[in-house]
GROMACS .gro file of C-alpha atoms in nm:
model
  299
    1MET     CA    1   0.009   0.000  -0.013
    2ARG     CA    2   0.291   0.241   0.091
    3ARG     CA    3   0.451   0.158  -0.246
    4LEU     CA    4   0.140   0.225  -0.437
    5ALA     CA    5   0.052   0.529  -0.264
    6SER     CA    6   0.407   0.657  -0.370
    7GLU     CA    7   0.379   0.619  -0.736
    8ASN     CA    8   0.404   0.935  -0.953
    9ARG     CA    9   0.061   0.880  -1.110
   10PHE     CA   10  -0.088   0.984  -0.775
   11ALA     CA   11   0.124   1.282  -0.748
   12GLY     CA   12  -0.150   1.527  -0.799
   13ILE     CA   13  -0.349   1.395  -0.485
   14PRO     CA   14  -0.311   1.652  -0.176
   15ASP     CA   15  -0.032   1.552   0.052
   16ALA     CA   16  -0.259   1.534   0.321
   17ILE     CA   17  -0.448   1.223   0.185
   18ARG     CA   18  -0.132   1.068   0.057
   19ASP     CA   19   0.049   1.096   0.361
   20ARG     CA   20  -0.202   0.860   0.532
   21TYR     CA   21  -0.069   0.579   0.315
   22THR     CA   22   0.291   0.668   0.271
   23GLY     CA   23   0.378   0.776   0.642
   24ASP     CA   24   0.199   0.517   0.840
   25ASP     CA   25   0.354   0.192   0.976
   26PRO     CA   26   0.247  -0.138   0.805
   27GLU     CA   27   0.054  -0.214   1.133
   28VAL     CA   28  -0.131   0.118   1.147
   29LEU     CA   29  -0.233   0.074   0.784
   30ALA     CA   30  -0.357  -0.258   0.847
   31GLU     CA   31  -0.564  -0.174   1.140
   32ARG     CA   32  -0.719   0.149   0.953
   33ALA     CA   33  -0.757  -0.031   0.604
   34ALA     CA   34  -1.142  -0.106   0.610
   35ALA     CA   35  -1.231   0.249   0.762
   36ARG     CA   36  -1.027   0.430   0.534
   37ALA     CA   37  -1.163   0.197   0.236
   38ALA     CA   38  -1.482   0.316   0.359
   39GLU     CA   39  -1.399   0.669   0.355
   40MET     CA   40  -1.248   0.647   0.003
   41ARG     CA   41  -1.590   0.486  -0.132
   42VAL     CA   42  -1.789   0.767   0.026
   43ARG     CA   43  -1.553   1.015  -0.142
   44ARG     CA   44  -1.566   0.829  -0.489
   45THR     CA   45  -1.927   0.865  -0.454
   46THR     CA   46  -1.937   1.241  -0.379
   47ILE     CA   47  -1.698   1.317  -0.647
   48GLU     CA   48  -1.904   1.111  -0.907
   49GLY     CA   49  -2.199   1.330  -0.810
   50GLN     CA   50  -2.004   1.649  -0.856
   51LEU     CA   51  -1.883   1.549  -1.181
   52ALA     CA   52  -2.261   1.443  -1.283
   53ASP     CA   53  -2.360   1.790  -1.185
   54ILE     CA   54  -2.085   1.943  -1.373
   55GLY     CA   55  -2.180   1.731  -1.693
   56ARG     CA   56  -2.532   1.834  -1.650
   57ASP     CA   57  -2.475   2.209  -1.626
   58GLN     CA   58  -2.227   2.172  -1.928
   59ARG     CA   59  -2.506   2.026  -2.129
   60LEU     CA   60  -2.739   2.304  -2.024
   61VAL     CA   61  -2.452   2.554  -2.140
   62VAL     CA   62  -2.418   2.395  -2.455
   63VAL     CA   63  -2.773   2.387  -2.557
   64GLU     CA   64  -2.813   2.757  -2.481
   65ILE     CA   65  -2.504   2.853  -2.685
   66ALA     CA   66  -2.644   2.621  -2.961
   67ALA     CA   67  -2.946   2.807  -2.968
   68LEU     CA   68  -2.737   3.137  -2.988
   69VAL     CA   69  -2.511   3.001  -3.282
   70ARG     CA   70  -2.831   2.878  -3.484
   71ASP     CA   71  -2.962   3.256  -3.440
   72VAL     CA   72  -2.628   3.393  -3.562
   73LEU     CA   73  -2.615   3.158  -3.874
   74ALA     CA   74  -2.976   3.241  -3.953
   75ASN     CA   75  -2.891   3.592  -3.942
   76LEU     CA   76  -2.610   3.579  -4.170
   77ASP     CA   77  -2.830   3.377  -4.388
   78SER     CA   78  -3.073   3.650  -4.396
   79ALA     CA   79  -2.807   3.915  -4.450
   80HIS     CA   80  -2.704   3.728  -4.770
   81ARG     CA   81  -3.061   3.703  -4.850
   82HIS     CA   82  -3.145   4.063  -4.816
   83SER     CA   83  -2.861   4.213  -4.992
   84LYS     CA   84  -3.036   4.117  -5.301
   85LEU     CA   85  -3.049   4.415  -5.530
   86PRO     CA   86  -3.375   4.528  -5.726
   87GLY     CA   87  -3.392   4.468  -6.098
   88THR     CA   88  -3.369   4.829  -6.173
   89LEU     CA   89  -3.008   4.862  -6.111
   90GLY     CA   90  -2.870   4.753  -6.469
   91GLY     CA   91  -2.604   4.480  -6.440
   92TRP     CA   92  -2.636   4.470  -6.065
   93GLY     CA   93  -3.005   4.411  -6.114
   94ASN     CA   94  -3.115   4.080  -5.877
   95GLU     CA   95  -2.768   4.042  -5.770
   96HIS     CA   96  -2.654   3.978  -5.408
   97PHE     CA   97  -2.450   4.262  -5.294
   98LEU     CA   98  -2.319   4.061  -5.007
   99ARG     CA   99  -2.229   3.704  -5.038
  100ILE     CA  100  -2.180   3.478  -4.727
  101ARG     CA  101  -2.109   3.114  -4.768
  102PHE     CA  102  -2.036   2.857  -4.502
  103ALA     CA  103  -2.093   2.487  -4.430
  104ARG     CA  104  -2.344   2.431  -4.140
  105PRO     CA  105  -2.314   2.151  -3.880
  106SER     CA  106  -2.478   1.824  -4.008
  107GLY     CA  107  -2.733   1.841  -3.725
  108ASP     CA  108  -2.800   1.921  -3.366
  109GLU     CA  109  -2.608   1.656  -3.254
  110ASP     CA  110  -2.295   1.757  -3.456
  111LEU     CA  111  -2.341   2.135  -3.342
  112HIS     CA  112  -2.347   2.032  -2.977
  113ALA     CA  113  -2.059   1.813  -2.979
  114ARG     CA  114  -1.851   2.121  -3.154
  115ILE     CA  115  -1.973   2.340  -2.882
  116ASP     CA  116  -1.902   2.096  -2.608
  117ALA     CA  117  -1.553   2.069  -2.746
  118VAL     CA  118  -1.496   2.450  -2.702
  119VAL     CA  119  -1.619   2.444  -2.336
  120ASP     CA  120  -1.370   2.167  -2.268
  121ARG     CA  121  -1.105   2.362  -2.411
  122ILE     CA  122  -1.192   2.676  -2.221
  123VAL     CA  123  -1.195   2.435  -1.909
  124THR     CA  124  -0.856   2.323  -1.988
  125GLU     CA  125  -0.743   2.675  -2.047
  126LYS     CA  126  -0.880   2.786  -1.704
  127SER     CA  127  -1.008   3.115  -1.903
  128LYS     CA  128  -1.290   3.287  -1.853
  129PRO     CA  129  -1.406   3.441  -2.191
  130GLU     CA  130  -1.692   3.718  -2.199
  131GLY     CA  131  -2.025   3.611  -2.340
  132LEU     CA  132  -1.959   3.788  -2.678
  133ALA     CA  133  -1.601   3.594  -2.697
  134LEU     CA  134  -1.731   3.275  -2.609
  135LEU     CA  135  -2.014   3.298  -2.890
  136LYS     CA  136  -1.779   3.389  -3.159
  137ARG     CA  137  -1.556   3.093  -3.075
  138CYS     CA  138  -1.854   2.863  -3.101
  139VAL     CA  139  -1.977   3.024  -3.407
  140HIS     CA  140  -1.638   2.965  -3.583
  141GLU     CA  141  -1.621   2.637  -3.464
  142ALA     CA  142  -1.956   2.552  -3.599
  143VAL     CA  143  -1.846   2.601  -3.932
  144ALA     CA  144  -1.517   2.486  -3.917
  145PRO     CA  145  -1.280   2.378  -4.087
  146ARG     CA  146  -1.373   2.594  -4.400
  147GLY     CA  147  -1.498   2.874  -4.188
  148PHE     CA  148  -1.666   3.178  -4.359
  149THR     CA  149  -1.612   3.300  -4.715
  150VAL     CA  150  -1.758   3.675  -4.746
  151LYS     CA  151  -1.765   3.879  -5.078
  152VAL     CA  152  -1.899   4.185  -5.184
  153LEU     CA  153  -1.965   4.338  -5.552
  154LYS     CA  154  -1.696   4.562  -5.622
  155PRO     CA  155  -1.857   4.934  -5.724
  156ASN     CA  156  -1.787   5.038  -6.070
  157SER     CA  157  -1.902   5.294  -6.316
  158ASP     CA  158  -2.031   5.028  -6.546
  159LEU     CA  159  -2.215   4.807  -6.298
  160ALA     CA  160  -2.004   4.502  -6.391
  161VAL     CA  161  -2.065   4.214  -6.143
  162GLU     CA  162  -1.730   4.160  -5.983
  163PRO     CA  163  -1.769   3.957  -5.626
  164VAL     CA  164  -1.446   4.043  -5.427
  165ASP     CA  165  -1.340   3.898  -5.078
  166VAL     CA  166  -1.380   4.123  -4.816
  167THR     CA  167  -1.017   4.110  -4.722
  168HIS     CA  168  -0.923   4.333  -5.040
  169LEU     CA  169  -1.154   4.632  -4.915
  170GLY     CA  170  -0.845   4.795  -4.811
  171LYS     CA  171  -0.742   4.830  -5.156
  172PHE     CA  172  -1.064   5.000  -5.284
  173SER     CA  173  -1.084   5.359  -5.351
  174GLY     CA  174  -1.240   5.602  -5.123
  175GLY     CA  175  -1.546   5.606  -5.334
  176GLU     CA  176  -1.574   5.241  -5.380
  177LYS     CA  177  -1.545   5.196  -4.988
  178LEU     CA  178  -1.808   5.453  -4.927
  179THR     CA  179  -2.042   5.273  -5.176
  180VAL     CA  180  -1.980   4.947  -5.010
  181CYS     CA  181  -2.071   5.098  -4.673
  182VAL     CA  182  -2.387   5.253  -4.790
  183ALA     CA  183  -2.495   4.899  -4.965
  184LEU     CA  184  -2.397   4.718  -4.643
  185TYR     CA  185  -2.592   4.981  -4.432
  186CYS     CA  186  -2.903   4.923  -4.644
  187THR     CA  187  -2.870   4.570  -4.619
  188LEU     CA  188  -2.852   4.564  -4.242
  189ALA     CA  189  -3.140   4.823  -4.226
  190ARG     CA  190  -3.342   4.579  -4.402
  191LEU     CA  191  -3.245   4.300  -4.206
  192ARG     CA  192  -3.328   4.468  -3.893
  193ALA     CA  193  -3.673   4.583  -4.015
  194VAL     CA  194  -3.757   4.242  -4.100
  195ASN     CA  195  -3.620   4.088  -3.758
  196ARG     CA  196  -3.887   4.343  -3.589
  197GLY     CA  197  -4.161   4.221  -3.797
  198ARG     CA  198  -4.199   4.517  -4.018
  199GLY     CA  199  -4.154   4.339  -4.347
  200ARG     CA  200  -3.939   4.374  -4.649
  201ASP     CA  201  -4.128   4.676  -4.756
  202ALA     CA  202  -4.016   4.889  -4.460
  203LEU     CA  203  -3.812   5.205  -4.492
  204GLY     CA  204  -3.465   5.205  -4.385
  205GLY     CA  205  -3.425   5.539  -4.242
  206THR     CA  206  -3.194   5.799  -4.307
  207LEU     CA  207  -2.813   5.800  -4.325
  208VAL     CA  208  -2.613   6.094  -4.277
  209LEU     CA  209  -2.267   6.075  -4.415
  210ASP     CA  210  -2.006   6.295  -4.246
  211ASN     CA  211  -1.795   6.473  -4.541
  212PRO     CA  212  -1.782   6.193  -4.767
  213LEU     CA  213  -1.696   6.396  -5.061
  214GLY     CA  214  -1.361   6.481  -4.936
  215THR     CA  215  -1.238   6.134  -5.056
  216ALA     CA  216  -1.505   5.999  -5.261
  217SER     CA  217  -1.650   6.254  -5.551
  218HIS     CA  218  -1.657   6.000  -5.833
  219VAL     CA  219  -2.007   6.102  -5.992
  220ALA     CA  220  -2.077   5.733  -6.113
  221LEU     CA  221  -2.045   5.615  -5.764
  222LEU     CA  222  -2.233   5.872  -5.608
  223ARG     CA  223  -2.511   5.799  -5.840
  224LEU     CA  224  -2.467   5.417  -5.761
  225GLN     CA  225  -2.483   5.500  -5.398
  226ARG     CA  226  -2.810   5.704  -5.404
  227ASP     CA  227  -2.979   5.425  -5.658
  228VAL     CA  228  -2.884   5.178  -5.408
  229ALA     CA  229  -3.007   5.351  -5.104
  230ALA     CA  230  -3.329   5.445  -5.302
  231ALA     CA  231  -3.411   5.103  -5.371
  232HIS     CA  232  -3.387   4.990  -4.997
  233GLY     CA  233  -3.602   5.296  -4.889
  234VAL     CA  234  -3.289   5.479  -4.731
  235GLN     CA  235  -3.256   5.849  -4.736
  236LEU     CA  236  -2.899   5.959  -4.786
  237VAL     CA  237  -2.794   6.292  -4.645
  238TYR     CA  238  -2.417   6.410  -4.762
  239THR     CA  239  -2.275   6.698  -4.550
  240THR     CA  240  -1.959   6.834  -4.711
  241GLY     CA  241  -1.758   7.143  -4.745
  242VAL     CA  242  -1.604   7.035  -5.057
  243GLU     CA  243  -1.664   7.281  -5.341
  244ASP     CA  244  -1.700   7.005  -5.620
  245LEU     CA  245  -1.996   7.127  -5.824
  246GLY     CA  246  -1.991   6.799  -6.030
  247ALA     CA  247  -2.042   6.605  -5.738
  248VAL     CA  248  -2.283   6.832  -5.571
  249GLY     CA  249  -2.491   6.862  -5.886
  250GLN     CA  250  -2.591   6.519  -5.849
  251PHE     CA  251  -2.827   6.572  -5.570
  252PRO     CA  252  -3.173   6.720  -5.637
  253ASN     CA  253  -3.188   6.916  -5.315
  254VAL     CA  254  -2.871   7.119  -5.209
  255LEU     CA  255  -2.872   7.335  -4.881
  256ARG     CA  256  -2.594   7.568  -4.826
  257MET     CA  257  -2.547   7.635  -4.465
  258ARG     CA  258  -2.352   7.902  -4.276
  259ASN     CA  259  -2.285   7.969  -3.882
  260ALA     CA  260  -2.465   8.256  -3.743
  261PRO     CA  261  -2.396   8.413  -3.425
  262GLY     CA  262  -2.634   8.366  -3.143
  263SER     CA  263  -2.775   8.585  -2.864
  264LEU     CA  264  -2.475   8.483  -2.655
  265ARG     CA  265  -2.131   8.519  -2.762
  266THR     CA  266  -2.048   8.158  -2.695
  267ARG     CA  267  -2.321   8.049  -2.911
  268ARG     CA  268  -2.340   7.988  -3.290
  269TYR     CA  269  -2.616   7.861  -3.498
  270VAL     CA  270  -2.620   7.665  -3.827
  271VAL     CA  271  -2.879   7.828  -4.059
  272LEU     CA  272  -2.977   7.807  -4.428
  273GLU     CA  273  -2.794   8.034  -4.664
  274GLU     CA  274  -2.916   7.907  -4.987
  275ARG     CA  275  -3.128   7.622  -5.173
  276PHE     CA  276  -3.099   7.487  -5.499
  277GLY     CA  277  -3.130   7.162  -5.686
  278SER     CA  278  -3.415   7.018  -5.904
  279ALA     CA  279  -3.635   6.932  -5.575
  280VAL     CA  280  -3.713   7.300  -5.521
  281GLU     CA  281  -4.007   7.163  -5.273
  282GLY     CA  282  -3.721   7.054  -5.028
  283ILE     CA  283  -3.855   6.872  -4.731
  284THR     CA  284  -4.248   6.889  -4.682
  285SER     CA  285  -4.286   6.692  -4.356
  286ALA     CA  286  -4.096   6.516  -4.067
  287ARG     CA  287  -4.190   6.276  -3.798
  288VAL     CA  288  -4.019   6.129  -3.510
  289SER     CA  289  -4.131   5.779  -3.371
  290SER     CA  290  -4.009   5.563  -3.099
  291ASP     CA  291  -4.030   5.164  -3.076
  292GLU     CA  292  -3.967   5.173  -2.713
  293PRO     CA  293  -4.233   5.289  -2.465
  294THR     CA  294  -4.180   5.622  -2.303
  295ASN     CA  295  -4.320   5.662  -1.953
  296GLY     CA  296  -4.566   5.379  -2.036
  297VAL     CA  297  -4.664   5.532  -2.352
  298ALA     CA  298  -4.545   5.389  -2.699
  299SER     CA  299  -4.540   5.677  -2.978
   0.00000   0.00000   0.00000
């Protein structure tokens, strides 16, 4: 017994327990063998119960994470689907601006096994990832080993269909990047409207762009941005100080603003200086609405 307890395979056992078997004389070991065997059986039963509880808790965690992973993958599918452009956009008509490809797990059992492996690795690492970081790891594990392939249509003046991997976006020009951002915003706005139960025909709201003409004034791309936004029910508002008449002339309603002093020396106001463009009627109405109740009343 003393020789067995001294083996390296039991090195991880606390010294207080090992010393009972390595330090006592043979006569003492023999005298206390039955009682200690009973103690070990009780300890074994306790540990097995604790491991079973941990296993049940881990299965609950895996099931909950699996539901979140399925939601993420469903949203990615929806983003791909709702990025389909209308048929009125020439060469881009009926094309998907955003193209997301990935291989789904073969079933719930496969998905649970993949997430279970992630949880096991986290336990081994003794790390405590935040919720979003954990979900990201599980999402990537769910589509392993191929992972995600994401492409977007590269903006161009002749609307040629050219899907490009998103890793190449850094090589795009300023106008191309802005056009991609506008199209992605439109896709996400439509996806959000659908997820909130508003349907595909819901308007996408207003997108205010901060001085985009400073780096993106290509007329053809400006037209493409406005066409894509209009097709998705999104109103674009460009704010700029650039005196590019060719670019500014593409807009039907142009408002020239200026700073005006207020009643106090520390205050200045932005006021309308001049309006021009084909849309002479300008803004005819505006409405502010809220999805969340305010003081118990929804507007």
